[in-house]
Coordinates of C-alpha atoms in Angstrom, one line a residue:
M7 CA 60.8 96.2 109.5
K8 CA 63.9 96.0 112.4
V9 CA 67.2 95.3 111.8
I10 CA 69.9 95.4 114.1
I11 CA 73.5 95.1 113.4
A12 CA 76.1 93.1 115.5
G13 CA 79.5 96.1 114.6
A14 CA 79.6 99.5 114.5
G15 CA 82.9 98.4 111.7
I16 CA 82.5 100.5 108.2
G17 CA 80.8 97.9 107.1
G18 CA 78.0 98.2 109.9
L19 CA 78.1 102.2 110.0
T20 CA 77.2 102.6 106.2
A21 CA 74.3 99.4 106.6
A22 CA 72.7 101.2 109.5
L23 CA 72.9 104.7 106.9
S24 CA 71.4 102.7 104.3
L25 CA 68.8 101.4 106.2
Q26 CA 67.6 104.3 107.9
K27 CA 67.8 106.1 104.9
V28 CA 64.5 104.1 102.8
G29 CA 62.7 103.7 106.3
I30 CA 63.9 100.5 108.1
D31 CA 64.6 100.7 112.3
A32 CA 67.9 99.7 111.9
K33 CA 69.8 99.6 115.4
L34 CA 73.9 99.5 116.0
F35 CA 75.3 96.8 118.8
E36 CA 79.0 97.1 119.2
A37 CA 81.2 95.2 121.2
S38 CA 84.2 97.6 122.8
A39 CA 83.0 100.0 125.4
E40 CA 83.1 103.0 123.9
I41 CA 83.3 103.8 120.2
L42 CA 87.2 105.6 119.3
P43 CA 88.7 106.4 116.3
M44 CA 91.3 103.6 115.7
G45 CA 93.3 101.5 112.6
V46 CA 95.2 103.7 110.3
G47 CA 94.7 104.4 106.9
I48 CA 92.4 102.9 104.7
N49 CA 91.2 103.3 100.5
I50 CA 88.4 104.1 99.5
L51 CA 87.5 103.1 95.6
P52 CA 85.5 105.0 92.9
H53 CA 82.3 101.8 93.2
A54 CA 82.1 102.9 96.9
A55 CA 83.2 106.6 97.2
R56 CA 80.3 106.5 94.9
E57 CA 77.3 104.4 97.3
L58 CA 78.7 106.9 100.3
C59 CA 77.9 109.9 98.0
E60 CA 73.9 108.7 97.1
L61 CA 74.3 108.8 101.5
G62 CA 75.2 112.5 101.3
L63 CA 78.5 112.2 102.1
K64 CA 80.1 113.8 99.7
E65 CA 81.6 117.0 101.0
A66 CA 81.5 115.9 104.8
I67 CA 84.4 113.0 103.7
D68 CA 86.1 115.1 101.1
R69 CA 87.0 117.6 104.3
I70 CA 88.5 114.7 106.5
A71 CA 90.2 113.0 102.6
I72 CA 92.4 113.7 100.0
R73 CA 91.4 112.0 96.2
T74 CA 93.9 109.3 95.4
S75 CA 95.3 111.4 92.0
N76 CA 98.0 108.0 91.1
M77 CA 99.0 104.4 92.1
N78 CA 102.3 104.7 91.3
Y79 CA 103.9 101.0 91.7
Y80 CA 108.3 101.1 92.9
T81 CA 110.8 98.5 92.6
R82 CA 112.2 98.0 95.3
Q83 CA 115.3 100.2 93.6
G84 CA 112.6 102.9 93.0
K85 CA 112.6 102.9 90.0
L86 CA 108.4 103.2 88.9
V87 CA 107.3 100.1 86.9
I88 CA 103.7 101.4 86.0
S89 CA 101.4 104.2 87.0
E90 CA 97.5 104.2 87.3
L91 CA 95.3 107.4 87.7
C92 CA 92.9 106.8 89.9
G93 CA 89.6 108.1 91.2
T94 CA 87.9 111.0 88.9
Y95 CA 91.3 111.4 87.7
A96 CA 91.3 108.3 85.5
G97 CA 87.8 109.7 84.3
Y98 CA 86.0 107.9 87.0
R99 CA 82.3 110.3 88.5
W100 CA 83.6 109.2 91.9
P101 CA 86.4 110.2 94.0
Q102 CA 88.7 107.8 95.6
W103 CA 89.1 108.8 98.9
S104 CA 92.7 107.9 100.8
V105 CA 91.5 108.8 104.8
H106 CA 92.2 108.0 107.8
R107 CA 90.2 105.1 109.1
G108 CA 89.0 105.9 113.0
A109 CA 88.6 109.6 111.1
L110 CA 85.8 108.2 108.2
Q111 CA 84.4 105.7 111.3
M112 CA 83.5 109.0 113.5
L113 CA 81.3 110.0 110.8
L114 CA 79.6 108.0 109.6
L115 CA 78.7 106.9 113.5
S116 CA 77.8 111.0 113.8
K117 CA 75.9 111.0 110.8
F118 CA 73.9 107.5 111.8
Q119 CA 73.4 109.5 115.2
K120 CA 71.7 112.4 114.4
R121 CA 69.4 111.0 111.8
A122 CA 68.3 108.0 113.6
G123 CA 68.9 109.0 117.5
A124 CA 71.5 108.2 119.7
G125 CA 70.3 105.3 121.2
Q126 CA 70.5 103.5 117.8
V127 CA 74.6 102.1 119.2
V128 CA 74.7 100.9 122.0
S129 CA 78.2 99.9 122.8
G130 CA 80.1 97.7 125.7
S131 CA 77.4 94.2 123.9
Q132 CA 79.6 91.2 122.4
L133 CA 76.6 89.0 120.3
S134 CA 77.0 86.1 122.0
N135 CA 74.2 84.0 121.0
F136 CA 70.7 84.3 118.9
V137 CA 67.4 82.6 118.0
Q138 CA 65.2 82.1 115.9
T139 CA 61.6 81.9 115.5
G140 CA 59.5 81.8 113.4
S141 CA 58.5 85.5 112.7
K142 CA 61.6 87.6 114.9
V143 CA 65.0 86.5 115.5
T144 CA 66.0 87.2 119.5
A145 CA 70.0 88.6 119.8
Y146 CA 72.0 88.3 123.3
F147 CA 74.8 90.3 123.9
T148 CA 77.7 90.3 126.6
N149 CA 79.1 93.0 128.6
P150 CA 82.8 92.8 127.9
K151 CA 83.5 94.1 131.3
T152 CA 80.0 93.0 133.7
G153 CA 79.0 90.6 132.2
N154 CA 75.5 91.1 131.7
I155 CA 73.6 89.4 128.7
T156 CA 71.0 91.8 127.2
S157 CA 69.0 90.7 124.5
E158 CA 67.0 92.3 121.5
E159 CA 63.9 91.0 119.3
A160 CA 64.3 92.1 115.4
D161 CA 62.6 91.2 112.4
L162 CA 66.7 90.0 111.3
L163 CA 70.2 89.9 112.6
I164 CA 72.8 91.2 110.8
G165 CA 77.0 89.4 111.8
A166 CA 79.0 93.1 111.1
D167 CA 81.4 92.1 113.5
G168 CA 84.9 91.0 111.9
L169 CA 86.7 88.0 110.8
H170 CA 86.6 86.8 114.2
S171 CA 82.8 87.0 114.0
A172 CA 80.7 85.6 116.7
T173 CA 77.5 85.5 114.0
R174 CA 79.7 83.4 111.5
K175 CA 80.8 81.5 114.6
K176 CA 77.5 80.9 114.9
M177 CA 76.5 79.1 111.7
F178 CA 79.2 77.9 111.2
P179 CA 80.5 76.0 114.4
R180 CA 82.9 73.2 113.2
E181 CA 85.1 76.1 110.5
E182 CA 88.3 75.9 110.0
K183 CA 90.4 79.3 111.5
P184 CA 91.3 81.8 109.2
R185 CA 93.7 81.3 107.0
Y186 CA 96.7 82.9 106.9
S187 CA 98.0 84.7 104.3
G188 CA 102.5 83.5 105.6
L189 CA 102.3 88.0 105.7
V190 CA 102.3 90.3 108.1
A191 CA 101.6 94.1 108.3
Y192 CA 103.1 97.1 110.2
R193 CA 101.2 100.0 109.8
G194 CA 101.5 103.0 110.3
A195 CA 100.7 106.8 110.0
V196 CA 103.0 110.1 110.7
E197 CA 103.1 113.6 109.5
S198 CA 105.8 114.3 107.6
R199 CA 106.5 116.0 104.3
Q200 CA 104.5 115.4 100.8
F201 CA 105.8 113.2 98.4
L202 CA 105.6 112.8 94.6
D203 CA 102.6 115.0 94.1
G204 CA 101.0 114.9 97.8
Q205 CA 97.7 112.5 96.1
T206 CA 99.4 109.9 95.2
M207 CA 99.5 105.6 96.4
A208 CA 103.6 104.6 96.1
I209 CA 103.7 100.8 96.0
I210 CA 107.6 99.4 96.7
G211 CA 109.0 96.2 96.8
D212 CA 107.4 93.0 96.2
K213 CA 106.4 89.6 97.7
R214 CA 109.9 89.2 99.5
Q215 CA 109.2 93.0 101.3
R216 CA 106.5 95.7 100.6
L217 CA 106.4 98.8 101.3
V218 CA 102.5 100.8 100.5
C219 CA 102.6 104.6 101.3
Y220 CA 100.0 107.5 100.7
P221 CA 98.9 110.7 102.2
I222 CA 95.9 110.6 104.1
A223 CA 95.0 114.3 105.7
K224 CA 95.1 117.6 103.8
E225 CA 98.1 120.2 104.0
N226 CA 94.9 123.0 105.5
L227 CA 94.0 120.4 108.5
L228 CA 97.8 120.5 109.5
A229 CA 100.0 123.2 111.5
N230 CA 103.4 122.6 108.9
K231 CA 103.1 123.6 105.8
G232 CA 104.2 121.5 102.8
S233 CA 103.5 118.6 105.0
S234 CA 100.7 115.7 105.3
I235 CA 99.5 112.3 107.3
V236 CA 101.4 109.6 105.4
N237 CA 99.7 106.5 105.8
W238 CA 102.0 104.0 105.5
I239 CA 102.1 99.1 105.4
A240 CA 105.1 97.2 105.1
C241 CA 103.9 94.0 104.1
I242 CA 107.0 90.9 105.1
P243 CA 107.3 87.4 105.0
V244 CA 106.7 85.6 108.5
P245 CA 106.0 82.3 109.7
E246 CA 102.3 82.2 111.5
P247 CA 102.6 84.0 114.6
D248 CA 102.0 82.2 117.8
A249 CA 99.7 85.1 119.5
P250 CA 96.5 84.8 120.7
R251 CA 93.8 86.2 119.0
E252 CA 93.6 89.4 121.2
D253 CA 97.1 90.6 120.6
W254 CA 97.0 90.2 116.3
Q255 CA 96.8 93.8 116.3
R256 CA 99.8 94.4 119.1
E257 CA 102.1 97.9 118.6
S258 CA 105.6 96.2 117.3
E259 CA 109.4 97.3 118.0
Q260 CA 110.1 100.2 115.4
Q261 CA 114.0 99.9 115.6
L262 CA 113.5 96.2 114.4
L263 CA 111.8 96.6 111.4
G264 CA 113.7 100.6 110.7
A265 CA 116.4 98.4 110.5
M266 CA 114.9 96.7 108.1
Y267 CA 114.5 99.1 104.8
E268 CA 117.0 101.4 106.4
N269 CA 118.3 101.7 102.8
W270 CA 115.0 102.0 101.0
Q271 CA 115.8 105.6 100.7
Y272 CA 114.6 107.3 97.3
N273 CA 115.0 111.1 96.2
W274 CA 111.3 111.0 96.4
L275 CA 110.6 109.6 99.5
D276 CA 113.2 108.4 102.9
V277 CA 111.0 105.3 104.3
P278 CA 113.5 104.8 107.3
N279 CA 113.0 108.7 107.9
L280 CA 109.0 107.5 108.0
I281 CA 109.0 104.8 110.6
H282 CA 111.8 106.2 112.6
H283 CA 109.3 109.0 113.6
T284 CA 106.2 107.7 114.2
E285 CA 105.0 106.3 117.4
R286 CA 103.4 104.2 117.0
I287 CA 103.4 100.7 114.9
Y288 CA 101.0 98.2 115.3
E289 CA 101.3 94.4 113.5
F290 CA 98.4 93.0 111.9
P291 CA 99.0 89.7 110.6
L292 CA 97.3 89.0 107.3
Y293 CA 94.2 86.3 106.9
D294 CA 91.4 85.2 104.3
R295 CA 88.7 83.3 104.8
D296 CA 88.0 79.8 101.9
P297 CA 85.2 81.7 99.9
H298 CA 81.6 80.1 101.5
R299 CA 78.6 79.8 99.2
Q300 CA 76.1 80.5 101.7
W301 CA 75.7 83.6 104.1
T302 CA 72.3 83.3 104.5
F303 CA 70.8 81.5 107.0
G304 CA 66.3 82.7 107.8
R305 CA 66.7 85.9 109.0
V306 CA 70.4 86.4 109.8
S307 CA 73.1 87.3 107.6
L308 CA 77.1 88.3 107.5
L309 CA 78.4 91.8 105.6
G310 CA 82.2 92.8 105.2
D311 CA 84.1 90.5 107.0
A312 CA 82.3 88.6 108.7
A313 CA 81.5 86.9 105.3
H314 CA 84.8 87.4 103.1
P315 CA 87.8 88.7 104.9
M316 CA 90.3 89.3 102.0
I317 CA 94.1 89.9 102.0
P318 CA 94.0 94.1 101.3
V319 CA 95.3 94.1 98.1
S320 CA 94.1 97.2 95.8
S321 CA 91.8 98.7 99.2
N322 CA 89.2 96.9 98.2
G323 CA 88.1 95.4 102.3
A324 CA 86.5 98.5 103.1
A325 CA 85.2 99.1 99.5
Q326 CA 83.7 95.7 99.8
A327 CA 81.7 96.2 102.8
I328 CA 80.5 99.7 102.0
L329 CA 79.1 97.6 98.5
D330 CA 77.7 94.9 100.6
A331 CA 75.5 97.1 103.5
R332 CA 74.7 99.2 99.6
A333 CA 73.2 96.0 98.5
L334 CA 71.6 95.1 101.6
A335 CA 69.2 98.5 101.5
W336 CA 68.7 97.9 98.3
A337 CA 67.3 94.6 98.7
L338 CA 65.4 95.6 101.7
A339 CA 63.7 98.2 100.7
K340 CA 62.3 96.9 97.6
A341 CA 61.6 93.0 99.6
N342 CA 58.0 92.7 100.7
D343 CA 59.4 89.1 103.2
P344 CA 62.4 90.1 105.5
M345 CA 63.4 86.7 105.1
A346 CA 63.5 87.4 101.0
G347 CA 65.3 90.5 100.8
L348 CA 68.4 88.5 102.8
M349 CA 68.8 86.1 100.2
D350 CA 68.2 88.9 97.3
Y351 CA 71.3 90.6 99.6
E352 CA 72.9 86.9 99.1
D353 CA 73.1 86.8 95.1
E354 CA 73.3 90.1 94.6
R355 CA 76.5 90.7 96.6
L356 CA 77.9 86.5 97.4
E357 CA 80.3 85.9 94.0
K358 CA 81.5 89.3 93.6
A359 CA 82.8 89.7 96.4
N360 CA 84.2 85.5 96.3
R361 CA 85.5 86.7 93.2
V362 CA 87.2 89.8 95.3
V363 CA 88.5 87.5 98.1
L364 CA 90.2 85.8 95.2
A365 CA 91.9 87.7 93.0
S366 CA 93.3 89.2 96.2
R367 CA 95.3 86.3 97.5
A368 CA 96.9 86.1 94.1
N369 CA 97.6 89.0 94.4
G370 CA 95.8 90.9 92.6
P371 CA 97.6 94.0 90.1
D372 CA 100.8 93.5 92.2
Q373 CA 100.7 91.1 91.0
V374 CA 103.4 93.4 88.9
L375 CA 106.1 94.3 90.9
E376 CA 107.2 90.3 91.2
I377 CA 107.1 90.4 87.1
A378 CA 109.8 93.2 87.4
R379 CA 112.0 91.8 89.5
E380 CA 112.0 88.7 87.8
Q381 CA 112.7 90.1 84.0
C382 CA 114.4 93.0 85.4
P383 CA 118.2 94.0 86.6
E384 CA 118.2 95.5 89.7
D385 CA 120.4 97.9 88.1
A386 CA 118.0 99.2 85.5
E387 CA 117.0 102.4 84.8
Y388 CA 113.9 102.4 82.8
V389 CA 111.8 99.3 83.5
H390 CA 109.7 100.3 80.3
D391 CA 112.9 98.4 78.2
Y392 CA 112.6 95.2 79.4
I393 CA 108.5 94.5 80.0
P394 CA 105.9 95.9 77.4
Q395 CA 103.7 98.8 79.2
Q396 CA 100.9 96.8 78.2
N397 CA 101.3 93.4 79.6
L398 CA 101.2 95.4 82.8
Q399 CA 98.3 97.3 82.2
Q400 CA 96.8 94.0 81.6
I401 CA 97.5 92.9 84.9
I402 CA 96.1 95.8 86.7
N403 CA 92.8 95.8 83.7
T404 CA 92.1 92.0 84.9
F405 CA 92.0 92.9 88.2
K406 CA 89.2 95.8 88.3
L407 CA 87.6 93.7 85.6
A408 CA 87.3 91.2 88.7
T409 CA 85.7 93.6 90.9
G410 CA 83.7 95.2 88.2
A411 CA 85.4 98.6 89.3
T412 CA 86.4 99.7 85.8
P413 CA 85.1 103.2 84.6
D414 CA 83.1 101.9 81.7
V415 CA 81.3 100.1 83.6
L416 CA 80.6 101.7 87.3
N417 CA 80.0 105.1 84.9
S418 CA 77.9 103.4 83.1
A419 CA 75.8 101.0 86.2
P420 CA 73.3 101.9 88.7
S421 CA 73.7 102.7 92.0
Y422 CA 71.8 100.7 94.9
S423 CA 69.8 103.9 95.0
Q424 CA 68.5 103.8 91.3
M425 CA 68.3 100.0 90.8

């Protein structure tokens, strides 16, 4: 069986590695002229970390990532709302990793090229069309610089080509544009003094203005002892941008953003200092799409953001793409027919991913910050004096149940390699 994958992001690369491991020929096509370590920080939750461990990547990821210990929620005044243990610290058998997206992407790319051969990854090839026949699918790729068109035939085509998926557009030509959340995320990464225990993710503020920050590189990788690379995301409500699609990841002005957070200084974190010393700040308007009831048409299916783009609440975007990739390999490995395997993949993942899309749209566990804002005076020293902790914990647990990521459920469930 041969599978073409359009898109060499985290989901596409994980799919390629997973298919290669079960003996299926996978070939990746990437629109960019060169695959470079793009992006800033991401979190890999335990249910996705387990699947990467099954691919033999645990030690390699541990070398480039931080094992997240806690997820702490704070008011805008810097008062702790609730602290949630993460990964192995919370009783999972697998870690929660915080890592630079580009570093993880390069690791996945190098592992796939080493295992399958460098020729199995083709850059400068943007999917422009596909045609299905009775027994094959032919994918057509255009070089964005030269305009040259090439083609590749396979048993299956997987669109892992992101929010603006060309594969999806071909499937749903009259689909409405992505749904804007009303939020823009300004993102950056900077070497800074470690905060708290050096392994904690902090989520500060509320829906009016929020900041998320966490370390993504270990101290021993840096020249300055006691420092780490801190990834930060400032989320601010703004009218829908007028920028064309190509500018949806454009660089932003530091001065304006710094002024908005100038009073966010705490004894454990200096937010204005983080922003001021960040060399490049990127602007990401946050979009998702309404869940679809179908990802698969014949020999073609979707994966990751191409299938179910979601608001990045509780770090589930990359995790869900990894789970898609692993489920795809599991389904195709056990199927007698490639098309039947695609349907098994869709049956396994569609409803689960759609639940996460809707739960993320409803603000997921970040709802605890809104409750704190509504029910606590701004000068409250202890949020627990006004809100029972069990009420806040229930909100967090509800989201974990929606994603199937509680310790008891995950620790007792088989991985896709074991099913």
